[in-house]
Short mmCIF file of N, CA, C and O in Angstrom, two decimals:
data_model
loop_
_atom_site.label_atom_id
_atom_site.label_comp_id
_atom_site.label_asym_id
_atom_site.label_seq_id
_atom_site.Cartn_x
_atom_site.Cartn_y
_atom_site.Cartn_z
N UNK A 1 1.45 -5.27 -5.72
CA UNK A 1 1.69 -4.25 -4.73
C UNK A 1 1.26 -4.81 -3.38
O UNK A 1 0.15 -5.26 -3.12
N UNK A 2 2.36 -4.70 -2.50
CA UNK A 2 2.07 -5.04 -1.04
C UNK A 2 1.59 -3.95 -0.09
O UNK A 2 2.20 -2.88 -0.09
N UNK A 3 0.31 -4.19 0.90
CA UNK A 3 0.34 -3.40 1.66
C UNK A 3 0.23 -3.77 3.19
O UNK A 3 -0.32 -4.87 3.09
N UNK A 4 0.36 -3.63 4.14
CA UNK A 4 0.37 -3.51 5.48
C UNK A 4 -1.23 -3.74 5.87
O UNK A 4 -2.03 -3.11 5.18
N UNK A 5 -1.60 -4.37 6.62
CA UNK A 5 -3.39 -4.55 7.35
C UNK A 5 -3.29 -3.25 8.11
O UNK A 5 -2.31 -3.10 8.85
N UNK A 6 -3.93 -2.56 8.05
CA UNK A 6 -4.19 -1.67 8.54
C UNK A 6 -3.10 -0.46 8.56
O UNK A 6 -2.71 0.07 9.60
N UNK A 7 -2.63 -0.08 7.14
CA UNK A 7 -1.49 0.62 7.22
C UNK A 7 -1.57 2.42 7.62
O UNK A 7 -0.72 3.32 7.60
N UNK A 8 -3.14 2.36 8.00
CA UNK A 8 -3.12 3.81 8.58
C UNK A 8 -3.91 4.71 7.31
O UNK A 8 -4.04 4.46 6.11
N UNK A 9 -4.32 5.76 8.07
CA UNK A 9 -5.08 6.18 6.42
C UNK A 9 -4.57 7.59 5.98
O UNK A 9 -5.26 8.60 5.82
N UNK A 10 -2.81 7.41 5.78
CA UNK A 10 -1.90 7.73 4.95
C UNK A 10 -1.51 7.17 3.72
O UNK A 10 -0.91 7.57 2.72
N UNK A 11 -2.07 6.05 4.14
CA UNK A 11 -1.87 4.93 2.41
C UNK A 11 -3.10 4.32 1.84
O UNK A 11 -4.14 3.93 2.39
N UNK A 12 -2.77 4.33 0.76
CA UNK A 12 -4.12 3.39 0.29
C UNK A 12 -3.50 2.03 1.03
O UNK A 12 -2.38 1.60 1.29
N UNK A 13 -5.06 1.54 1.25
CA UNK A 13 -5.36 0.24 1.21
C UNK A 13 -5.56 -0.90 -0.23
O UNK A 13 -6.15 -0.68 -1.29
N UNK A 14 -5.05 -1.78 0.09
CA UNK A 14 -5.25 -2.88 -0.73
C UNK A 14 -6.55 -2.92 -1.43
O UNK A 14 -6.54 -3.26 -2.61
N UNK A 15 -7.91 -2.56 -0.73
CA UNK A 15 -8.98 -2.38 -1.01
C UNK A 15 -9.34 -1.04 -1.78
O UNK A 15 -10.24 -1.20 -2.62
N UNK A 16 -8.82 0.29 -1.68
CA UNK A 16 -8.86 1.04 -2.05
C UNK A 16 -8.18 0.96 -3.64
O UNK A 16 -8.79 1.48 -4.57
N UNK A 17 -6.83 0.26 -3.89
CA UNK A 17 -6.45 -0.05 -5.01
C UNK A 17 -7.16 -0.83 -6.28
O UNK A 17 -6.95 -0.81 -7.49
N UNK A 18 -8.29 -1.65 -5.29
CA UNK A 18 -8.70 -2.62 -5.69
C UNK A 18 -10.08 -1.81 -6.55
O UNK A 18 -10.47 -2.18 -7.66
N UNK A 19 -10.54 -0.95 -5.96
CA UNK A 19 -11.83 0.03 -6.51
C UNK A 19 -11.17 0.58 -7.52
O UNK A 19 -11.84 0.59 -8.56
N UNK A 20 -9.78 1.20 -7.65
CA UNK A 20 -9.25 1.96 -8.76
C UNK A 20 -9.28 1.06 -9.88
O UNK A 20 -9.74 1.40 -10.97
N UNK A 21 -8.61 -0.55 -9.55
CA UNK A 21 -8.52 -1.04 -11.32
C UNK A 21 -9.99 -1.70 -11.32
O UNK A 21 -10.30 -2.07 -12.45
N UNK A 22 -10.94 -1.94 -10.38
CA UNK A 22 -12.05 -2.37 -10.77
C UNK A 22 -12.53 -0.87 -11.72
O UNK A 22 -12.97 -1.08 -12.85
N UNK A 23 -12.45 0.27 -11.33
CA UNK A 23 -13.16 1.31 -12.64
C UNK A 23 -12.49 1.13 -13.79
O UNK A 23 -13.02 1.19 -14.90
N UNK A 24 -11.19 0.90 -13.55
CA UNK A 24 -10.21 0.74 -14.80
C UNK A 24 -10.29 -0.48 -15.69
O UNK A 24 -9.36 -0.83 -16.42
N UNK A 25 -11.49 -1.14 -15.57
CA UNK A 25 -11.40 -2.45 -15.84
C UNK A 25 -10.02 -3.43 -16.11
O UNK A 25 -9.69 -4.10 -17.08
N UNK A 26 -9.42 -3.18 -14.83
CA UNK A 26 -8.32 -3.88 -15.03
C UNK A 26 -7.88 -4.69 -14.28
O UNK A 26 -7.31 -4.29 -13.26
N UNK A 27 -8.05 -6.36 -14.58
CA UNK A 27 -8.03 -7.79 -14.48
C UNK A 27 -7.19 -7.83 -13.14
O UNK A 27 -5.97 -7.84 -13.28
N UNK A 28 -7.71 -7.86 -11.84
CA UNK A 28 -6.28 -8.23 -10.87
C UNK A 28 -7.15 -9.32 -9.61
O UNK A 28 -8.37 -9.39 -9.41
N UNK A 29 -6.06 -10.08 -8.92
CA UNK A 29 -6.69 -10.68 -8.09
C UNK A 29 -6.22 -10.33 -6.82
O UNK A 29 -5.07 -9.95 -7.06
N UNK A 30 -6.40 -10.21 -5.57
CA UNK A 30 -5.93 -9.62 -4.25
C UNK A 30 -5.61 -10.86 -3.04
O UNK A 30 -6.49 -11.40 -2.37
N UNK A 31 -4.56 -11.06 -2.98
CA UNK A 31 -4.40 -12.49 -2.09
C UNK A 31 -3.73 -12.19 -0.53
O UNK A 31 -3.09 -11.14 -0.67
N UNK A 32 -3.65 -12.48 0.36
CA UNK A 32 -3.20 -12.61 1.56
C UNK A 32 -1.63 -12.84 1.53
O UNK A 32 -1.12 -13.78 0.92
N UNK A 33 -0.90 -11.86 2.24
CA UNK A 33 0.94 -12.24 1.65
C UNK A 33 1.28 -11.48 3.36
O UNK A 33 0.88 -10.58 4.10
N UNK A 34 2.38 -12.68 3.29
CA UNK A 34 3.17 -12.24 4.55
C UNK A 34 4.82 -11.73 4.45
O UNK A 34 5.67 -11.91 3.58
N UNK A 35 4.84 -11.15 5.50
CA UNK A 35 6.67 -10.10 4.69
C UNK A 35 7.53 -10.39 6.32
O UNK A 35 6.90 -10.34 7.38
N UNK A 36 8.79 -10.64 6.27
CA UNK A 36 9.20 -10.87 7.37
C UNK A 36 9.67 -9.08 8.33
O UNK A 36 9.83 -7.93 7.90
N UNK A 37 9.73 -9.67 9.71
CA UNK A 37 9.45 -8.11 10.42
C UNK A 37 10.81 -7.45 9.29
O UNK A 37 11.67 -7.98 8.59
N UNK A 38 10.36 -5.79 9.65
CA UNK A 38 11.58 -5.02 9.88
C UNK A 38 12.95 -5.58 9.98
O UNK A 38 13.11 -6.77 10.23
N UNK A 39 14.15 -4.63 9.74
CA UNK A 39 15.47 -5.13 9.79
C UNK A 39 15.26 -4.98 11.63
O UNK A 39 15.40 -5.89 12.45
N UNK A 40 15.00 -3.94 11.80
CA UNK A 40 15.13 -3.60 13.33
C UNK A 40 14.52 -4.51 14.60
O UNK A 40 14.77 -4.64 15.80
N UNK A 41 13.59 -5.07 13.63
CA UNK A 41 12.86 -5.88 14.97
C UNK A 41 12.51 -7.26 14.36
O UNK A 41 11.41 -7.57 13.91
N UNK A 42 13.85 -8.20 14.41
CA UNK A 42 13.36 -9.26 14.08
C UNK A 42 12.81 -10.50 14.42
O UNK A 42 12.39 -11.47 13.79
N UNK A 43 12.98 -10.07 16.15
CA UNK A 43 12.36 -11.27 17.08
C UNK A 43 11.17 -10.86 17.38
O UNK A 43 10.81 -11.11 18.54
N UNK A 44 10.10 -10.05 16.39
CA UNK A 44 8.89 -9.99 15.93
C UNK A 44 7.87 -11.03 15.02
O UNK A 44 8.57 -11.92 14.52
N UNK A 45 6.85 -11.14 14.76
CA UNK A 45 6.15 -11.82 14.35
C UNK A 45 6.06 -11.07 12.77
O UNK A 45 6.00 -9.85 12.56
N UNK A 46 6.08 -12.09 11.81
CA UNK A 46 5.73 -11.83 10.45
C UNK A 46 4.74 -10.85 10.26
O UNK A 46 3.87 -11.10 11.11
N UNK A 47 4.45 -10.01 9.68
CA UNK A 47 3.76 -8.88 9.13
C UNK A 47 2.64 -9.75 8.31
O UNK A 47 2.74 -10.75 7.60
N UNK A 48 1.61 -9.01 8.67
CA UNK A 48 0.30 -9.53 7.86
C UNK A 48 -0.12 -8.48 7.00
O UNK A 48 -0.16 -7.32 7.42
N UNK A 49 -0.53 -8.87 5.48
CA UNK A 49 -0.69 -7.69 4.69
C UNK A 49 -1.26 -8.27 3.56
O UNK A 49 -1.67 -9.43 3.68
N UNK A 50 -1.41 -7.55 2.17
CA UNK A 50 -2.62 -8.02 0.99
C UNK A 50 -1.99 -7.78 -0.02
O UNK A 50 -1.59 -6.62 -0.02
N UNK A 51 -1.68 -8.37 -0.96
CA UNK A 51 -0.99 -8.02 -2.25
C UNK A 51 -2.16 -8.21 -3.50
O UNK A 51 -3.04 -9.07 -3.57
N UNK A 52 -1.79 -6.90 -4.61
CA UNK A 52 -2.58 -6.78 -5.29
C UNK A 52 -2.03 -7.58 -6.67
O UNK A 52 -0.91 -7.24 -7.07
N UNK A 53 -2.66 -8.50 -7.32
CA UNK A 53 -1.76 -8.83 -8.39
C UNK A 53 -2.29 -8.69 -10.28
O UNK A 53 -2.79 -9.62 -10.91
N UNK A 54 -2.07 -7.68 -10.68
CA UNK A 54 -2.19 -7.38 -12.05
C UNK A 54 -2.15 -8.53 -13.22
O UNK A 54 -2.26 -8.21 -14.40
#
């Protein structure tokens, strides 16, 4: 699961996901992942964000 750095606190965070399967004892590692901009704005800079991996 990908999320956005700082995606606002309408969404979980990467970190917040990360407390759920840590109670769940469930095995994941959390790495640094980049996503290219929007369709709309592509002479933007790559998106910085955290992927959770199960």
């Amino acid at each position: 699961m990908w999320r956005e750095v700082d995606c606002g606190e309408w969404k979980a965070t990467v970190a917040d996901i990360s407390r759920d399967l840590d109670l769940l004892k469930v095995p994941h590692t959390i790495v640094t992942a980049f996503r290219f901009p929007l369709a709309s704005s592509y002479s933007e800079a790559m998106r910085k964000g955290e992927e959770a991996y199960v």
